Amino acid sequence: MNSMLELVKHRYTAKRYDANKPISDETLNDLLEVLRLSPSSVNIQPWHFYALKTKEALHAIRPAVKDFNLERTEHAPVIIVLPSRSISTMNMSI
């Protein structure tokens, strides 16, 4: 199970993170590339991702984390944020 595709096929939701096993920069970069290449409905892949790794960044995101996920984010080596815009900020008429 070395390929990213095999990892995705056998994925699971992690409930706990071992702070003694950080994610390598190579693995994180591969994951971010997989996310970036994920297709969008109009095939323009407008995705933007932020990989939060510093204690300051992880602490700053805590107010946006639901209470049941606070413990999970406490020891996560990185949190990936996918920002989105609301329709009202996109100047679109529906």
XYZ file of C-alpha atoms in Angstrom:
94
model
C 0.000 0.000 0.000
C 2.667 2.494 -1.026
C 0.809 4.558 -3.597
C -1.404 7.494 -2.711
C -4.246 5.845 -4.639
C -3.997 2.710 -2.522
C -4.016 4.833 0.612
C -7.177 6.614 -0.513
C -8.853 3.311 -1.366
C -8.199 2.057 2.159
C -8.769 5.298 4.011
C -10.280 5.658 7.422
C -11.135 8.538 9.658
C -8.477 9.046 12.278
C -9.867 9.697 15.725
C -6.576 10.139 17.533
C -3.169 11.410 16.463
C 0.185 10.364 17.830
C 2.223 13.522 18.385
C 5.368 11.361 18.229
C 4.674 10.433 14.581
C 4.695 13.645 12.555
C 3.763 13.589 8.885
C 6.741 13.980 6.561
C 6.968 17.002 4.291
C 7.027 14.649 1.291
C 3.797 12.916 2.354
C 2.122 16.244 3.136
C 3.138 17.665 -0.252
C 1.796 14.547 -2.002
C -1.494 14.864 -0.143
C -1.803 18.559 -0.988
C -1.149 17.753 -4.663
C -3.881 15.077 -4.617
C -6.258 17.634 -3.098
C -5.275 20.320 -5.587
C -5.915 17.992 -8.522
C -9.348 16.919 -7.247
C -11.794 17.832 -10.008
C -14.364 20.570 -9.627
C -17.754 20.678 -11.317
C -16.522 23.115 -13.988
C -13.041 21.595 -14.243
C -11.120 24.670 -13.134
C -10.004 23.264 -9.765
C -10.263 26.586 -7.900
C -9.079 25.011 -4.669
C -6.918 26.761 -2.117
C -5.559 24.886 0.854
C -3.746 25.998 3.956
C -1.644 23.466 5.827
C -1.455 24.656 9.418
C 1.552 23.210 11.211
C 2.774 25.760 13.747
C 1.399 25.846 17.275
C 0.341 29.458 16.672
C -1.642 28.571 13.541
C -3.237 25.539 15.186
C -4.196 27.666 18.190
C -5.637 30.408 15.958
C -7.994 27.956 14.221
C -9.390 26.536 17.488
C -12.362 28.966 17.726
C -13.657 27.578 14.402
C -13.354 23.943 15.522
C -16.464 22.261 16.890
C -16.123 21.173 20.506
C -16.189 17.428 19.686
C -13.133 17.897 17.440
C -11.026 19.998 19.813
C -9.256 16.983 21.318
C -8.572 15.566 17.845
C -6.956 18.785 16.680
C -4.888 19.138 19.841
C -2.333 16.535 18.736
C -2.738 16.621 14.960
C 0.600 17.284 13.258
C -1.129 19.401 10.603
C -4.623 20.711 9.922
C -5.596 21.306 6.314
C -8.079 24.113 5.808
C -10.175 24.453 2.659
C -11.586 27.986 2.703
C -14.802 28.733 0.871
C -16.760 31.790 -0.128
C -20.425 32.270 0.454
C -22.547 32.962 -2.612
C -23.178 36.506 -1.401
C -19.447 37.307 -1.564
C -19.069 35.992 -5.106
C -21.261 38.693 -6.727
C -23.438 36.059 -8.330
C -27.123 36.331 -9.013
C -29.151 33.192 -8.750
